[in-house]
XYZ file of C-alpha atoms in Angstrom:
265
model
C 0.000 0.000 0.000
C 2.756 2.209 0.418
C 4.100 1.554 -2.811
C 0.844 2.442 -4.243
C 0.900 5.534 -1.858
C 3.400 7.149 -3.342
C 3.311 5.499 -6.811
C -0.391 8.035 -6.568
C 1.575 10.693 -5.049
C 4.040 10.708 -7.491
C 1.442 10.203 -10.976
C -0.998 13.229 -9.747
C 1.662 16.066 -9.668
C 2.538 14.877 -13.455
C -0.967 14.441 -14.706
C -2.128 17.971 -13.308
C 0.839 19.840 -14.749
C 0.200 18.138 -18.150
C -3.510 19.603 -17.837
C -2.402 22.895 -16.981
C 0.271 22.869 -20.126
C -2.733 21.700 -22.225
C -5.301 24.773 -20.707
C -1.908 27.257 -21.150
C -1.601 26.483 -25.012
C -5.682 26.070 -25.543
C -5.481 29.789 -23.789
C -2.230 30.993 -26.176
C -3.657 29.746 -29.137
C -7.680 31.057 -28.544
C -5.604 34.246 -28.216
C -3.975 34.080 -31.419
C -6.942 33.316 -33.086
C -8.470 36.404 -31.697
C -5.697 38.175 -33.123
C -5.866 37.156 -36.341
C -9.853 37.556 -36.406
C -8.521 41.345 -35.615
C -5.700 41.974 -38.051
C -8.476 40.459 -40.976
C -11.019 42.930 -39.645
C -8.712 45.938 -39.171
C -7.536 44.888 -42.791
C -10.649 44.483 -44.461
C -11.760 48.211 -42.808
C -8.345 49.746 -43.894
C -9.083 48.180 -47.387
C -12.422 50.049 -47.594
C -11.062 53.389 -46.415
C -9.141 56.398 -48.177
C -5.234 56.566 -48.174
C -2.902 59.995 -48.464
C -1.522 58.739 -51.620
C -4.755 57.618 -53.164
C -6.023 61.391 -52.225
C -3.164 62.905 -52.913
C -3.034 61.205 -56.626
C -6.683 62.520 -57.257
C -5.894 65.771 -56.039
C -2.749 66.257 -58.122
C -4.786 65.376 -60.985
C -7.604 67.679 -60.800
C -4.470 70.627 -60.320
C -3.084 69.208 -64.028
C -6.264 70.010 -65.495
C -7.122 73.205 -64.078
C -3.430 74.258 -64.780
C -4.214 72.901 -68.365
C -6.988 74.762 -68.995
C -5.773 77.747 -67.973
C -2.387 77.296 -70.313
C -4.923 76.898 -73.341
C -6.990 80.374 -72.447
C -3.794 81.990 -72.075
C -1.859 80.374 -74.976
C 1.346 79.266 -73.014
C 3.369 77.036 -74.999
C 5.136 75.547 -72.338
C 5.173 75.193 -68.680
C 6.001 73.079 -65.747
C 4.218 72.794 -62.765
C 5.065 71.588 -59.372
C 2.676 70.419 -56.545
C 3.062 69.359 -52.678
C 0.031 68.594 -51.363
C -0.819 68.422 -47.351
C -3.063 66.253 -46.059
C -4.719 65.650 -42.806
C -4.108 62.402 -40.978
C -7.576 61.977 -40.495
C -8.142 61.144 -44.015
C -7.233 57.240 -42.645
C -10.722 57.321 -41.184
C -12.691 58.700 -44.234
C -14.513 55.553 -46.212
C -13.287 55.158 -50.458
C -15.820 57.552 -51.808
C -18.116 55.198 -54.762
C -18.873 58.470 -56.431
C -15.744 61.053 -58.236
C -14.839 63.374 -55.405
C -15.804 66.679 -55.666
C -12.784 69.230 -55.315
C -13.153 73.342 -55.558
C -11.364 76.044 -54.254
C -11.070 78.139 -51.492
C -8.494 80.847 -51.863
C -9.895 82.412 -55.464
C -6.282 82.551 -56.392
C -5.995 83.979 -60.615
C -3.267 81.609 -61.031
C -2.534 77.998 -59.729
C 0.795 79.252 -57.760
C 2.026 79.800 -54.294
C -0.135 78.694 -51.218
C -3.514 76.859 -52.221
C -6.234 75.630 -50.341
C -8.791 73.312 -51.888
C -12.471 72.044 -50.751
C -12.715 67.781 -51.352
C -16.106 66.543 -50.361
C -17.462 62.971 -51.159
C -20.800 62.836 -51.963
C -21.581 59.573 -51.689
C -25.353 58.033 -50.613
C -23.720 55.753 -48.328
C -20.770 57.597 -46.728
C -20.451 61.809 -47.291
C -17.189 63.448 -46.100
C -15.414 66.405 -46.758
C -12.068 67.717 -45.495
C -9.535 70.565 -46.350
C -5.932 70.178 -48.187
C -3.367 72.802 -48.983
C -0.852 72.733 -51.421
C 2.809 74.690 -52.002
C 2.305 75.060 -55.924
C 4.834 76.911 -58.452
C 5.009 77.066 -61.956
C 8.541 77.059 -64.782
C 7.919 78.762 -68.060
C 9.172 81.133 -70.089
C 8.328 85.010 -69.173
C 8.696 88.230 -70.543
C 11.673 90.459 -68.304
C 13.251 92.926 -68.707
C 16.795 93.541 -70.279
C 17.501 97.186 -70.027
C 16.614 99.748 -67.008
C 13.074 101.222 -67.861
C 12.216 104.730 -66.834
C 8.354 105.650 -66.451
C 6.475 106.584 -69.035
C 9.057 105.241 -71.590
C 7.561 103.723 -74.327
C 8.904 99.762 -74.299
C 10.560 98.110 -77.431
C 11.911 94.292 -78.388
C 15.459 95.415 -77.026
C 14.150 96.191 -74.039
C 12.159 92.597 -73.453
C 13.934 89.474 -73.631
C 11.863 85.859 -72.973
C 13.240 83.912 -69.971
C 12.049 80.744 -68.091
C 11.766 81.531 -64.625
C 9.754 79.263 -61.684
C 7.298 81.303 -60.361
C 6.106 81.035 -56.386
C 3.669 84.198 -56.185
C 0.556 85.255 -57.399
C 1.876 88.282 -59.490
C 0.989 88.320 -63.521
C 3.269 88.177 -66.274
C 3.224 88.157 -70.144
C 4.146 85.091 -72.075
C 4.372 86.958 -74.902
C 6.894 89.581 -76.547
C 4.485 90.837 -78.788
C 1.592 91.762 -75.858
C 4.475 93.607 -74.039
C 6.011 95.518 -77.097
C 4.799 98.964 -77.479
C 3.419 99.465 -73.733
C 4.465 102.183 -71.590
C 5.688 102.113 -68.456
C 4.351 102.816 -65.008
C 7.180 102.892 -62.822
C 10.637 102.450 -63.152
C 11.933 98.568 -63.824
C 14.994 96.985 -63.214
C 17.060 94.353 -65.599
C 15.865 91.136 -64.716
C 12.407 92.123 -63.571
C 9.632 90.190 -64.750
C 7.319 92.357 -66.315
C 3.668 92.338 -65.055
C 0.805 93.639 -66.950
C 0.120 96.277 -64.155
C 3.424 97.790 -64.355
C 2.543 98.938 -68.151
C -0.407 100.524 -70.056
C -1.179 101.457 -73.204
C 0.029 104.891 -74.840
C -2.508 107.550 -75.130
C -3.358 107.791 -79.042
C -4.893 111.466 -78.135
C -2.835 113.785 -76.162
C -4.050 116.465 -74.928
C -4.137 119.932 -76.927
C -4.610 117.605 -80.061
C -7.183 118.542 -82.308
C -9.559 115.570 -82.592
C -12.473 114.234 -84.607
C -16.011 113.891 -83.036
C -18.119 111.394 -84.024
C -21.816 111.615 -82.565
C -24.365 109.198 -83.104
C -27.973 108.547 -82.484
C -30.389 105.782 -83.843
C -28.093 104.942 -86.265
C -26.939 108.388 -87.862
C -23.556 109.511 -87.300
C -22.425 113.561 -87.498
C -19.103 114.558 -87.430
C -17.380 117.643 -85.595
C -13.995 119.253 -84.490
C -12.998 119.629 -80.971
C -10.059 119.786 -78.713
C -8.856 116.856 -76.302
C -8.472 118.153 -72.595
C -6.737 115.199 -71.642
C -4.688 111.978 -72.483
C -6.589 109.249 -73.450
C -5.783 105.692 -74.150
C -8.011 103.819 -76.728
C -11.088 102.824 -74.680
C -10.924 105.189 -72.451
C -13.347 108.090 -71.749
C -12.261 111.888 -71.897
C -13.300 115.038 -71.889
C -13.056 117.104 -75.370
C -14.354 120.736 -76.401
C -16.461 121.175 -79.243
C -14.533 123.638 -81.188
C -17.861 125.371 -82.594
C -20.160 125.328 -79.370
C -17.135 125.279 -76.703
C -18.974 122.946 -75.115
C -17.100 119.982 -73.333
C -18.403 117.224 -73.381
C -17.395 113.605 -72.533
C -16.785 110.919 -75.110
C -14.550 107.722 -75.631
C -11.692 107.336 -77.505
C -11.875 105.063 -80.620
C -8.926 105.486 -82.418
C -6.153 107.646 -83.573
C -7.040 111.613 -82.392
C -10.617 110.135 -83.134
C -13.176 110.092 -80.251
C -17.107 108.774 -79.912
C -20.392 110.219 -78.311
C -23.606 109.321 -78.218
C -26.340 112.727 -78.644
């Protein structure tokens, strides 16, 4: 009986710690299953939702179109644009959108360079988001600058203009084009090297003032014809006031072309 005793005492120690090995990997591995059940879920929801690169791709797409279009209304021949877009982190948590995402703007900026902000809204039945991106733009293409000092009101030439490419950060204008900058006039002194902007020049009066100019008054459809005075400078377009060199009346009217100006009666 004592064998038996302790041949008992001996067995049950063994068998119990065999159990408890057997309850320690059931527990380990139920736990790894769990896992897994999570990684296949967390996958399957990261699968269905929006990535920065996805966004980032459509956003930089819809820029290369707007840029495009804007290059054909302003006939550039060449250009080369550069984008770095900013997302939010939280974009992780928006769901793929089934519909095209809707992107607009939000800084009414003329030209596609410098500091952007744009709008992108989903606006899908099933899952609508929107959220907020900016992007550091600039732009490489040839520009019109300047190649000698410019006074004001000098009248420009071609050996004053020379075409240059330049990569362009800022919002300010620029010509594209020799030929729209040729025969401007300056506003303000420019510097060699200076791109030249569209606001720094305007077009040269075609009536000075003193000149003896041509008055053409109309009214349904019949035109008279007078001589008057021009009291003022006066770019084509542009209203003036002129004195009717037979009534000395003065009278305002808009100037249509060379010492030639318009008024209705």
């Amino acid at each position: 009986m004592t064998y038996i005793k302790a041949r008992k005492i001996n067995f049950r120690p063994s068998e119990a710690n065999h159990r408890k090995e057997e309850v320690y990997i059931s527990s380990i591995f139920n736990k790894f299953l769990i896992l897994i059940s999570l990684l296949i879920v967390s996958g399957a929801t990261q699968a269905n939702n929006m990535t920065e690169q996805a966004l980032q791709q459509v956003i930089e797409n819809h820029l290369d179109k707007e840029l495009a279009l804007l290059a054909k209304q302003r006939e550039w021949q060449s250009f080369q644009p550069q984008w770095q877009v900013w997302i939010p982190g939280s974009v992780k948590h928006l769901k793929v959108c089934e519909t095209p995402l809707v992107i607009s703007g939000q800084d009414n900026q003329l030209l596609p360079v410098g500091n952007l902000k744009r709008s992108v809204d989903c606006y899908d039945d099933n899952s609508s988001w929107s959220i907020n991106v900016t992007i550091k733009a600039s732009l490489s293409l040839p520009v019109v600058v300047v190649s000698t000092p410019l006074s004001r009101d000098q009248k420009i030439d071609a050996s004053m203009l020379k075409m240059e490419m330049r990569t362009l950060t800022h919002q300010d204008d620029f010509f594209t084009k020799l030929s729209d900058a040729i025969g401007k006039q300056a506003t303000r002194r420019m510097r060699v090297g200076q791109i030249l902007e569209p606001t720094l020049v305007t077009a040269p009066p075609i009536v000075t003032k003193g000149n003896e100019v041509i008055i053409i008054a109309s009214k349904n459809g019949v035109n008279a014809s007078t001589q008057g005075v021009a009291l003022e400078d006066g770019g084509l377009g542009e209203q003036i006031e002129v004195q009717n060199s037979s009534s000395h009346t003065v009278i305002h009217a808009v100037v249509t072309g060379l010492n030639q100006v318009q008024t209705q009666f």
